[in-house]
Short mmCIF file of C-alpha atoms in Angstrom, two decimals:
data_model
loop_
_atom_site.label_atom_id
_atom_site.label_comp_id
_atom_site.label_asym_id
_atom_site.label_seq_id
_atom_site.Cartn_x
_atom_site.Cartn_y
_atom_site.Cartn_z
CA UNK P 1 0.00 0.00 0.00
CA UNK P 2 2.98 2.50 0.64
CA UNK P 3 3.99 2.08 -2.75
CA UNK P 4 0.47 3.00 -4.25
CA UNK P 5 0.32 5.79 -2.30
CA UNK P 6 4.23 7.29 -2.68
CA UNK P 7 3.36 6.72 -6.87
CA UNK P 8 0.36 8.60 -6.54
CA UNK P 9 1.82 11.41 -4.64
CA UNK P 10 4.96 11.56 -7.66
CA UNK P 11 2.37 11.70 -9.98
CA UNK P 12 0.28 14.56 -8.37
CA UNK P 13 3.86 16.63 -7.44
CA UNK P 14 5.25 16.09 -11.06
CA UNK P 15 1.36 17.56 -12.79
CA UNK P 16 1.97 20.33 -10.44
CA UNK P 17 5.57 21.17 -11.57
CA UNK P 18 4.57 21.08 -15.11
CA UNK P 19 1.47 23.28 -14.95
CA UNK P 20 1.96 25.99 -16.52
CA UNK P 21 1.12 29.26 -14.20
CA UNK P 22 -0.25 32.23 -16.54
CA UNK P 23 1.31 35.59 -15.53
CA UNK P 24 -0.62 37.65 -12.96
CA UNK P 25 -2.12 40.92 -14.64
CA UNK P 26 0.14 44.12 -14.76
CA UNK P 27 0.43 46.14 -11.95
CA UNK P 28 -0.39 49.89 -12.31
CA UNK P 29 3.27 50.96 -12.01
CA UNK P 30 4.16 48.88 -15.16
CA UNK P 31 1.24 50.31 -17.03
CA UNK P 32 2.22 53.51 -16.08
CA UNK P 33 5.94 53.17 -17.27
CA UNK P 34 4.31 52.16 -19.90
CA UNK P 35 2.26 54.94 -20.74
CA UNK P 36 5.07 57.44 -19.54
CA UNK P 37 7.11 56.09 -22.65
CA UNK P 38 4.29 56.29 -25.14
CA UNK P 39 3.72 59.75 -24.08
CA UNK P 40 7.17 60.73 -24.35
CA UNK P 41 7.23 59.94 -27.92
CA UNK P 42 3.79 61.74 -28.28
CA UNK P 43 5.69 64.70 -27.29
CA UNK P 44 8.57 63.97 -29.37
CA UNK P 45 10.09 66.88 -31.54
CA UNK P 46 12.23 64.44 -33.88
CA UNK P 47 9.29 62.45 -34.88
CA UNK P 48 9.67 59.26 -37.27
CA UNK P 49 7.65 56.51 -38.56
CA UNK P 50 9.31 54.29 -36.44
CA UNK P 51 8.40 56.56 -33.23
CA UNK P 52 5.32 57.19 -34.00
CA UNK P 53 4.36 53.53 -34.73
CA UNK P 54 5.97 52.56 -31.31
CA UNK P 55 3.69 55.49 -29.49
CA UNK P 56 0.62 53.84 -30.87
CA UNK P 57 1.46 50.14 -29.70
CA UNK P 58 2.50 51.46 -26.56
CA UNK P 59 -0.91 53.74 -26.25
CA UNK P 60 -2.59 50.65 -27.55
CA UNK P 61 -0.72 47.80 -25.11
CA UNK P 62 -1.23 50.44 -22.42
CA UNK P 63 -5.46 50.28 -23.12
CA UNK P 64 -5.34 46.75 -23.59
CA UNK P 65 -3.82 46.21 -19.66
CA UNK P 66 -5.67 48.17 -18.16
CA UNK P 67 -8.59 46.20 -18.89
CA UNK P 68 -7.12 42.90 -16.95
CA UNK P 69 -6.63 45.07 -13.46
CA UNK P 70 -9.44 46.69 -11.18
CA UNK P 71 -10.77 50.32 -13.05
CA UNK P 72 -10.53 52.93 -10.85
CA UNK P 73 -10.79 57.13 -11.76
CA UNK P 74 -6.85 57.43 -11.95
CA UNK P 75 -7.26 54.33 -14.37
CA UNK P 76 -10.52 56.05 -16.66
CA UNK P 77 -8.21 59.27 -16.57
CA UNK P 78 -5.44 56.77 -18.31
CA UNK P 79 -8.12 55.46 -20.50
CA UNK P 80 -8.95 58.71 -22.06
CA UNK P 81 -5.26 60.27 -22.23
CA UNK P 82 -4.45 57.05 -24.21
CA UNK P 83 -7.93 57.04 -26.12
CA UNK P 84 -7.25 60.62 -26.94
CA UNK P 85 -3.51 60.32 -28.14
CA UNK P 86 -3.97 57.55 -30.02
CA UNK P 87 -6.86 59.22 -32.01
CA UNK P 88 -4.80 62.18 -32.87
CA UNK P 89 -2.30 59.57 -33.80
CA UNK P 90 -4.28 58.29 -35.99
CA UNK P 91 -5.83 61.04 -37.45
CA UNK P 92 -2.36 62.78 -38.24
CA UNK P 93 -2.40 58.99 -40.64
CA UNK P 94 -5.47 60.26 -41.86
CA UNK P 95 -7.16 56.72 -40.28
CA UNK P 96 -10.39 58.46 -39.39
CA UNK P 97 -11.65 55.66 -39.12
CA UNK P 98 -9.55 54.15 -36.35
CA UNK P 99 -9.24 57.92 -34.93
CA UNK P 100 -13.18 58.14 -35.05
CA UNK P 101 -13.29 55.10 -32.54
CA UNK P 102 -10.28 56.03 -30.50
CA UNK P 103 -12.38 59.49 -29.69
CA UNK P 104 -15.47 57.72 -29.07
CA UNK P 105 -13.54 55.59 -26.80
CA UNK P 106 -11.75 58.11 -25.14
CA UNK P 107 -15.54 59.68 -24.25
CA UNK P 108 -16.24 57.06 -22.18
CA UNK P 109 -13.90 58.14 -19.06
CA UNK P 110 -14.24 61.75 -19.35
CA UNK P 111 -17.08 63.99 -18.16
CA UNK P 112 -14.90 67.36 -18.19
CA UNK P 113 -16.99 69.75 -20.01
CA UNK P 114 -13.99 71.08 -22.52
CA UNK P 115 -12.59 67.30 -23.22
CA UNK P 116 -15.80 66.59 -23.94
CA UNK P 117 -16.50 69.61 -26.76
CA UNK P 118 -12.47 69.04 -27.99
CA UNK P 119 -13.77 65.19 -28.49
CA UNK P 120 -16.93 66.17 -29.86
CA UNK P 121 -15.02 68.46 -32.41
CA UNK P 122 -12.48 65.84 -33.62
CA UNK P 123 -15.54 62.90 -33.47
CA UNK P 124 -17.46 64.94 -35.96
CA UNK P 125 -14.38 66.16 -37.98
CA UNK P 126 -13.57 62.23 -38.28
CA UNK P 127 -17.01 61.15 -39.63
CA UNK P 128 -16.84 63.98 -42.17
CA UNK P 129 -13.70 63.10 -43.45
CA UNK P 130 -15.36 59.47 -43.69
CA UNK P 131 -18.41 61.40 -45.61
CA UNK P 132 -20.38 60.23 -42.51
CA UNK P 133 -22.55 63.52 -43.12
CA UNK P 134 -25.14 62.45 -40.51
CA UNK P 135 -23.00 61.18 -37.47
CA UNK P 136 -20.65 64.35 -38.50
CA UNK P 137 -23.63 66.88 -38.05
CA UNK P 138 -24.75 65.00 -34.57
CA UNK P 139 -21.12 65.40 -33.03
CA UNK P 140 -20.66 69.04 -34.41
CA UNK P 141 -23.76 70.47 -33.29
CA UNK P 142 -23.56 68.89 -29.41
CA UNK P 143 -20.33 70.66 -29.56
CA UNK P 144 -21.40 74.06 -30.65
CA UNK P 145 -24.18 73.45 -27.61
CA UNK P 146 -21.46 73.60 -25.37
CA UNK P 147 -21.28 77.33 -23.39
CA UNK P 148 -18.95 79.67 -25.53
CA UNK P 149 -16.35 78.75 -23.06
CA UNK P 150 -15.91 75.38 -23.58
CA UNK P 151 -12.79 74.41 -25.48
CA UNK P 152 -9.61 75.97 -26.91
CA UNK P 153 -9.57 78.74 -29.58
CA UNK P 154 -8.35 76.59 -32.06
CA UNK P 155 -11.00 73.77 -31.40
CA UNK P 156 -13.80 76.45 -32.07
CA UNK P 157 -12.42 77.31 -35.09
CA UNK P 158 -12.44 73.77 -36.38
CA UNK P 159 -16.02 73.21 -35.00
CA UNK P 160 -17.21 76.22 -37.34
CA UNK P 161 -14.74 75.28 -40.22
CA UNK P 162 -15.83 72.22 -40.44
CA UNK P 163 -19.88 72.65 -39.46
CA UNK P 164 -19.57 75.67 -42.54
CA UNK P 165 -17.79 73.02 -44.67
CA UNK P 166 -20.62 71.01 -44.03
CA UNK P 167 -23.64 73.06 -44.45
CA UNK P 168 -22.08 74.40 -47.80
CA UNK P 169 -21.69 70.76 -49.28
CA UNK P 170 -25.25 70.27 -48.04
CA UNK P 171 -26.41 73.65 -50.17
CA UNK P 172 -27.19 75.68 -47.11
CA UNK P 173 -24.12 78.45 -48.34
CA UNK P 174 -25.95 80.81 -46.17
CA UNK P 175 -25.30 79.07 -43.08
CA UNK P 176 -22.40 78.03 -44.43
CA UNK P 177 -21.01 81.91 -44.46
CA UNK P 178 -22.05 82.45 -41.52
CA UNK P 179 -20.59 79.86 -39.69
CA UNK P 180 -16.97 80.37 -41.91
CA UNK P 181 -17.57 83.57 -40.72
CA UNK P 182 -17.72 82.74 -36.66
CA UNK P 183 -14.82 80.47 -36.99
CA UNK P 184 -12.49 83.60 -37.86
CA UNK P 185 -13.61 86.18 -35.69
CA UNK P 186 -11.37 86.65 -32.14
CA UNK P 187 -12.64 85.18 -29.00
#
């Protein structure tokens, strides 16, 4: 009986040594070493393909593990930086597509009034570029809703660029003037 019972214990210690143990999830100081290098090279001067393709995975791994610890607000506040970046990433590609859903993303773990109208802005900017006329006018006009202090300079500008661009391919050239009109006079 020993002999039954010392084989059964090898057998149960060597399928323990050879399971394989899956690594814990990341902890938040390696996600935010992570995201400190991404957003170095966001910041870069001497940008290059290379640099900016390494930004994006690193904005992209840096997303991807956050999901696999526990969400706090310091983590949604990580969420939208990285959201954010990599949308302007991608829309300096001209992916509006992919820079479309990195700003929708990036939505989701903000509820500051100005990054909200700046999102709004560059959300509707992306689905006109993708000749998403519809989605484009829904985005722009929530943004010009926003109080006249909502936003930088440069964002309002864009929002009544782009909302004249659009009401002039629609035929409205009235509203279009007007609008081209707001977008270049001083705040």
């Amino acid at each position: 009986m020993s002999g039954k019972v010392f084989l059964v214990l090898l057998s149960f210690l060597l399928i323990i040594s050879f399971k394989q143990y899956a690594p814990g999830p990341p902890s938040l100081k390696s996600i935010l070493s992570a995201y400190a290098r991404a957003d170095r090279l966001f910041y870069s001067t001497n940008n290059s393909p290379a640099k900016d393709s390494a930004c994006m995975e690193g904005f992209k791994g840096v997303i991807s593990e956050i999901s696999s610890i526990h969400r706090s607000g310091f983590t949604d506040s990580l969420l939208y930086q990285a959201n954010y970046k990599l949308g302007v990433m991608f829309d300096v590609l001209r992916d509006y597509s992919k820079a479309t859903a990195s700003y929708l993303q990036a939505m989701k773990y903000s509820s500051d009034p100005g990054e909200l109208f700046s999102l709004n802005v560059l959300t509707g900017s992306g689905y006109y570029n993708l000749n998403n006329f519809d989605s484009a006018s829904f985005f722009l006009l929530r943004a010009e809703e926003s109080p006249g202090d909502r936003g930088s300079s440069e964002d309002r500008v864009r929002l009544y660029n782009t909302l004249g661009v659009l009401y002039y391919d629609n035929g409205n050239y009235l509203q279009s003037k007007k609008l081209f009109h707001a977008g270049t006079s001083p705040d």
